[in-house]
Amino acid sequence: MSQILCSPTPVTTKEGIHALLADKGGEEYYRQMRALKVDQNALYLDLQQTCKSRTRTWLEICAHCGMCADSCFFYKTNNNDPKQIPSYKIQSTLGEMCKRKGRVDTEFMMHAMDVAWGQCTCCNRCGLYCPHGIDTGVMFSYLRGILFKHGFVPWELKIGSGMHRVYGAQMDVTEEDWVDTLEWMVDENADEWPGLEIPVEKEGCDVMYICNAREVKHYPEDLAAAAILFHVTGTSWTVPREGWETTSLTMFAGDWEGCAQNLKRIYAAVDRLKPKMVVGTECGHAHRATVVEGPYWAGRESGDAPVPFLHYVEWVAKVLREGKLKINPAKKLKMPCTLQDACNYVRNDGLGKYTREIMGYIAEDFREMDPHNEHNFCCGGGGGLNGIGLYRKERNVGLKNKLDQIRATGAQMVVTPCHNCWDAIRDMMEVYEEHNIKWTFLKPLLLKMMEIPENIEHVDQG
Amino acid sequence: MPSINLRSACLCCCSLFLVPFVLASPQGVQADELLVVKTPAVDSPTMPVVMFNHDAHVAYVEKHDSDCSRCHRVTSEGLSVSVLDVRLQKADRQVTYMHTACTDCHKASGRGPSIGDCRSCHAQGNTLRAMK
Amino acid sequence: MMQTLVGPCFVVSLVIFFVGMLVRAIWYVRGLDWRLERVAYAYHKERSIPGALVSIGKWLLPGGTAGWRAQPVAMLAFFLLHFGAVLLPLFLLGHTVVLEQTIGIALPSLPTALADVLCVASIAGLILLAVRRFTSPVLRQLNTWQDWFVLVLTFLPFFTGFMARLDVGAYDTWMLLHVFTGEAFLVLAPFTKLAHIVLFFMSRAQLGMDFAIKRGGDTRGGVFPW
């Protein structure tokens, strides 16, 4: 008898993670889910305790005006399928659940899961186009929390939530792996940048840097790039030994308890190391989870972090403005390029003005997508969708909208300071066989274009 | 041959003109007169002017143990033309005063238009709609 | 009949309307929870108040938001109805007279020509909304009986009122129907989606505060660009 892979209990052990990982594609996991009973009384209690006047009003006063339809890229890319109207999607899931006072069955919960994770990336765009200000993206995030609590969450996110709970990171990176990788990156780059260091657990610095476990596991060059840029700008910085990871698959999963744990780890690091500010890597959902929503999960009533928390683009704009980082104008991007506005820090934290400030320094032919900034469309892969195998087909359909937007600008390069957007753009180029458009994070561009100050030793590696 | 006196002929013709009026009267008596009722302070009214059946109101008042002082003030020169104390009201209060003066009695008697039946009194067609 | 409808019934329906709306507004505010919604309502008032006001104000202007500009037909139908729907019940001459007589509140009244235009516009707006609700594949997916009920409930006072105003016949009947359907509107409003009369403002203010306090209010520089 195989062990229980699918249940309302979150994964909190290495064994639990490995058991899930061993189940290829979650086949057994989903089979068990189909037999998972719904505790209707508990579900009703959850709704009574957490579905309050804001959400209930949103569900009740929807005037069925249909203005949210065109705002949703799922609706647009699915031939205007009425079942993809944001109002329909939430009314037929959360709305129905509330109407029935929790008297729903497994099939219903699994369908709700399909909608909450496969038909919505929680990009919050629909909230901008509703006259009543009904933010369906927020409601889907709330629904995810309810579904997670009852065990109905996609396989990859169940694992992801477990990763954060066990490793304090979205991947199985131990503290040892982390520090080893840092040392390795210093070694790799010390010849070119004598004096380069990545101080770990140094107190009283200007910047505490936190990042994405994927960088440690899959592209540590990004860590090296961050180090070099701090080095070149003369920034006093450090990374914590624990609390170094800022992403949050727990947020995608609806695991609020896991989210709170992540924040506690990071705030503990801030307490320990007392930096003037915290800078996060180029990641959208990291910023949303840690900076925008995070203080609340950590129980901070003001909604403010204990010290300023900056997204990487805020820091880059700052050092460019202050002249600490100088760009060689001759090395600016000459090809037509465009900018991907990541939902989680542009629409949902107003940082579009910093990314545009940066584009002014680094690009000669910058074309805006239409629409852009707060009104941009999701890349198509946000909210964890990029990583969920069960909805890969649906995601690929949704990617078309962003690809059309990119193509319409005539750009050959997309600057995309966000991990999920970067992945989505990579995938859309592959799926739709578009070979003429490149995409990039900021760090590689900056490394290529920056002017090295006099006082920084640089040895050409030939 | 009898001679037709010109004066008699004229008198006959003139009296013929009276026939339509006699025939038109509902009960074969003189038709009720409709009086224009205006608020003294209002020069350019927004609603059609009120056409008031004074005769019917007089008949009602007399039948219910009251008299002209129900709506008119008795002055040293005789009955006032305007309703009660409307001329003593401030200009911007006069319309409300008129409305109250008329409809209070309608309410008490259970007859006549209510305050919401605007065009029963402010009748465009000058009909006796309100007084059936 | 009319005396009762315009007298005590009117007062009762006004009371139900105002008390009902007040209850819904208070219930809404009392049900907000900074922890559950993750919005620090009590903080950053220098941002949240402008944020709430702009969130409401821009949506009250034709073309005031990207949302309106993206949906010109919906916008047209909405504003055609709502200009009259807001102004006429309060400032139509007959209404002001009745209000003053029954509860002593004296409001200014609209010029007759303007009132006529607004009423025709409202009726046109309602018809447009009905046509849109019937023909749009999006709305057909979403429609419930309540949507039609509310449309009819709103249409009747305007239609019967206008027929009475035209004074072309059966005036008393139109007036009776008008007062009756108007009072039905008032009495049912707090219990239907017509509660949006207050809840629109609550919901929009909340979202405006959300964006001002949490989602970029301190970094965007200015209010949210609706």
Tab-separated table of C-alpha atoms in Angstrom, chain C residues 56-222:
chain	number	residue	atom	x	y	z
C	56	ILE	CA	-14.121	56.279	-6.578
C	57	GLY	CA	-13.871	59.560	-8.470
C	58	LYS	CA	-12.237	58.354	-11.681
C	59	TRP	CA	-14.858	55.677	-12.166
C	60	LEU	CA	-17.608	58.284	-11.778
C	61	LEU	CA	-16.376	60.114	-14.864
C	62	PRO	CA	-17.124	58.971	-18.405
C	63	GLY	CA	-13.834	57.788	-19.819
C	64	GLY	CA	-12.158	58.430	-16.504
C	65	THR	CA	-10.463	55.041	-16.367
C	66	ALA	CA	-8.833	52.606	-18.771
C	67	GLY	CA	-11.674	50.278	-17.858
C	68	TRP	CA	-14.324	52.671	-19.156
C	69	ARG	CA	-12.291	53.535	-22.241
C	70	ALA	CA	-11.925	49.848	-23.068
C	71	GLN	CA	-15.697	49.316	-22.988
C	72	PRO	CA	-17.385	52.290	-24.666
C	73	VAL	CA	-20.776	50.607	-25.117
C	74	ALA	CA	-21.006	49.551	-21.490
C	75	MET	CA	-19.837	53.003	-20.503
C	76	LEU	CA	-22.490	54.714	-22.620
C	77	ALA	CA	-25.307	52.576	-21.249
C	78	PHE	CA	-24.068	53.015	-17.696
C	79	PHE	CA	-23.798	56.792	-17.754
C	80	LEU	CA	-27.007	57.297	-19.727
C	81	LEU	CA	-28.830	55.484	-16.941
C	82	HIS	CA	-26.949	56.721	-13.932
C	83	PHE	CA	-26.968	60.449	-14.554
C	84	GLY	CA	-30.746	60.359	-14.450
C	85	ALA	CA	-30.925	57.573	-11.901
C	86	VAL	CA	-29.005	59.652	-9.395
C	87	LEU	CA	-30.363	63.113	-10.175
C	88	LEU	CA	-34.026	62.467	-10.882
C	89	PRO	CA	-35.121	60.707	-7.683
C	90	LEU	CA	-33.570	63.514	-5.674
C	91	PHE	CA	-34.059	66.643	-7.723
C	92	LEU	CA	-37.086	66.136	-9.957
C	93	LEU	CA	-39.619	68.888	-9.223
C	94	GLY	CA	-42.479	66.602	-8.187
C	95	HIS	CA	-40.143	64.591	-5.971
C	96	THR	CA	-38.793	67.665	-4.232
C	97	VAL	CA	-42.346	68.789	-3.519
C	98	VAL	CA	-43.314	65.421	-2.051
C	99	LEU	CA	-40.095	65.196	-0.035
C	100	GLU	CA	-40.684	68.600	1.436
C	101	GLN	CA	-44.293	67.885	2.234
C	102	THR	CA	-43.711	64.531	3.872
C	103	ILE	CA	-40.337	64.789	5.590
C	104	GLY	CA	-39.559	68.479	5.442
C	105	ILE	CA	-36.360	68.302	3.411
C	106	ALA	CA	-36.174	71.015	0.755
C	107	LEU	CA	-33.919	70.150	-2.179
C	108	PRO	CA	-33.365	72.308	-5.277
C	109	SER	CA	-35.204	71.125	-8.367
C	110	LEU	CA	-34.058	70.501	-11.927
C	111	PRO	CA	-35.324	72.590	-14.836
C	112	THR	CA	-38.115	70.667	-16.577
C	113	ALA	CA	-36.325	70.388	-19.917
C	114	LEU	CA	-33.239	68.926	-18.268
C	115	ALA	CA	-35.357	66.483	-16.278
C	116	ASP	CA	-37.031	65.352	-19.480
C	117	VAL	CA	-33.679	64.788	-21.174
C	118	LEU	CA	-32.331	62.873	-18.183
C	119	CYS	CA	-35.409	60.674	-18.023
C	120	VAL	CA	-35.285	59.825	-21.705
C	121	ALA	CA	-31.571	59.142	-21.343
C	122	SER	CA	-32.177	56.853	-18.371
C	123	ILE	CA	-34.816	54.907	-20.221
C	124	ALA	CA	-32.526	54.659	-23.238
C	125	GLY	CA	-29.711	53.516	-20.989
C	126	LEU	CA	-31.897	50.838	-19.429
C	127	ILE	CA	-32.987	49.588	-22.817
C	128	LEU	CA	-29.381	49.530	-23.975
C	129	LEU	CA	-28.389	47.595	-20.856
C	130	ALA	CA	-31.194	45.115	-21.475
C	131	VAL	CA	-30.207	44.657	-25.102
C	132	ARG	CA	-26.580	44.195	-24.069
C	133	ARG	CA	-27.563	41.720	-21.403
C	134	PHE	CA	-29.602	39.765	-23.916
C	135	THR	CA	-27.198	39.785	-26.835
C	136	SER	CA	-23.665	39.758	-25.448
C	137	PRO	CA	-22.233	36.220	-25.213
C	138	VAL	CA	-20.279	37.336	-22.157
C	139	LEU	CA	-23.335	38.525	-20.280
C	140	ARG	CA	-25.392	35.554	-21.393
C	141	GLN	CA	-22.879	33.353	-19.597
C	142	LEU	CA	-23.217	35.364	-16.417
C	143	ASN	CA	-26.914	36.350	-16.302
C	144	THR	CA	-29.095	35.278	-13.424
C	145	TRP	CA	-32.775	35.990	-12.760
C	146	GLN	CA	-31.724	38.737	-10.362
C	147	ASP	CA	-30.059	40.713	-13.148
C	148	TRP	CA	-33.344	40.861	-15.069
C	149	PHE	CA	-35.353	41.503	-11.950
C	150	VAL	CA	-33.243	44.503	-11.016
C	151	LEU	CA	-33.407	45.862	-14.573
C	152	VAL	CA	-37.200	45.669	-14.586
C	153	LEU	CA	-37.440	47.029	-11.038
C	154	THR	CA	-35.374	50.030	-12.119
C	155	PHE	CA	-37.103	50.485	-15.464
C	156	LEU	CA	-40.645	50.677	-14.120
C	157	PRO	CA	-40.389	53.856	-12.013
C	158	PHE	CA	-38.716	55.674	-14.893
C	159	PHE	CA	-41.184	54.466	-17.482
C	160	THR	CA	-44.331	55.034	-15.449
C	161	GLY	CA	-43.028	58.376	-14.239
C	162	PHE	CA	-42.335	59.516	-17.756
C	163	MET	CA	-45.737	58.348	-18.997
C	164	ALA	CA	-47.370	60.383	-16.227
C	165	ARG	CA	-45.229	63.388	-17.101
C	166	LEU	CA	-46.293	63.176	-20.726
C	167	ASP	CA	-49.874	63.438	-19.464
C	168	VAL	CA	-51.425	61.858	-22.541
C	169	GLY	CA	-54.061	59.824	-20.763
C	170	ALA	CA	-54.808	57.673	-17.697
C	171	TYR	CA	-52.703	60.050	-15.626
C	172	ASP	CA	-53.960	58.720	-12.329
C	173	THR	CA	-53.126	55.147	-13.250
C	174	TRP	CA	-49.595	56.019	-14.350
C	175	MET	CA	-49.069	58.007	-11.180
C	176	LEU	CA	-50.303	55.197	-9.000
C	177	LEU	CA	-48.021	52.724	-10.769
C	178	HIS	CA	-45.146	55.167	-10.572
C	179	VAL	CA	-45.402	55.679	-6.850
C	180	PHE	CA	-45.916	51.989	-6.262
C	181	THR	CA	-42.957	50.871	-8.398
C	182	GLY	CA	-40.800	53.657	-7.015
C	183	GLU	CA	-41.487	52.556	-3.483
C	184	ALA	CA	-40.921	48.923	-4.465
C	185	PHE	CA	-37.493	50.024	-5.729
C	186	LEU	CA	-36.702	51.745	-2.451
C	187	VAL	CA	-37.860	48.856	-0.304
C	188	LEU	CA	-36.070	46.144	-2.275
C	189	ALA	CA	-32.847	48.034	-2.977
C	190	PRO	CA	-30.982	47.121	0.220
C	191	PHE	CA	-31.714	43.429	-0.348
C	192	THR	CA	-30.647	43.166	-3.978
C	193	LYS	CA	-27.683	44.155	-6.106
C	194	LEU	CA	-29.119	47.659	-5.967
C	195	ALA	CA	-27.241	47.795	-2.694
C	196	HIS	CA	-24.372	48.830	-4.943
C	197	ILE	CA	-25.768	52.304	-4.344
C	198	VAL	CA	-23.618	52.270	-1.221
C	199	LEU	CA	-21.482	49.194	-1.754
C	200	PHE	CA	-19.920	50.603	-4.938
C	201	PHE	CA	-18.396	53.329	-2.814
C	202	MET	CA	-17.322	50.932	-0.097
C	203	SER	CA	-15.743	48.461	-2.494
C	204	ARG	CA	-13.985	51.073	-4.584
C	205	ALA	CA	-12.684	52.850	-1.499
C	206	GLN	CA	-11.346	49.565	-0.173
C	207	LEU	CA	-9.504	48.755	-3.385
C	208	GLY	CA	-8.159	52.279	-3.612
C	209	MET	CA	-6.856	51.978	-0.071
C	210	ASP	CA	-5.413	48.535	-0.807
C	211	PHE	CA	-3.339	49.875	-3.694
C	212	ALA	CA	-2.397	53.033	-1.829
C	213	ILE	CA	-1.336	51.374	1.396
C	214	LYS	CA	0.082	48.086	0.167
C	215	ARG	CA	0.395	47.693	-3.571
C	216	GLY	CA	2.702	50.471	-4.599
C	217	GLY	CA	1.383	53.479	-2.741
C	218	ASP	CA	4.821	54.215	-1.350
C	219	THR	CA	6.810	53.508	-4.498
C	220	ARG	CA	4.598	54.475	-7.403
C	221	GLY	CA	4.662	58.188	-6.723
C	222	GLY	CA	1.026	59.279	-6.974
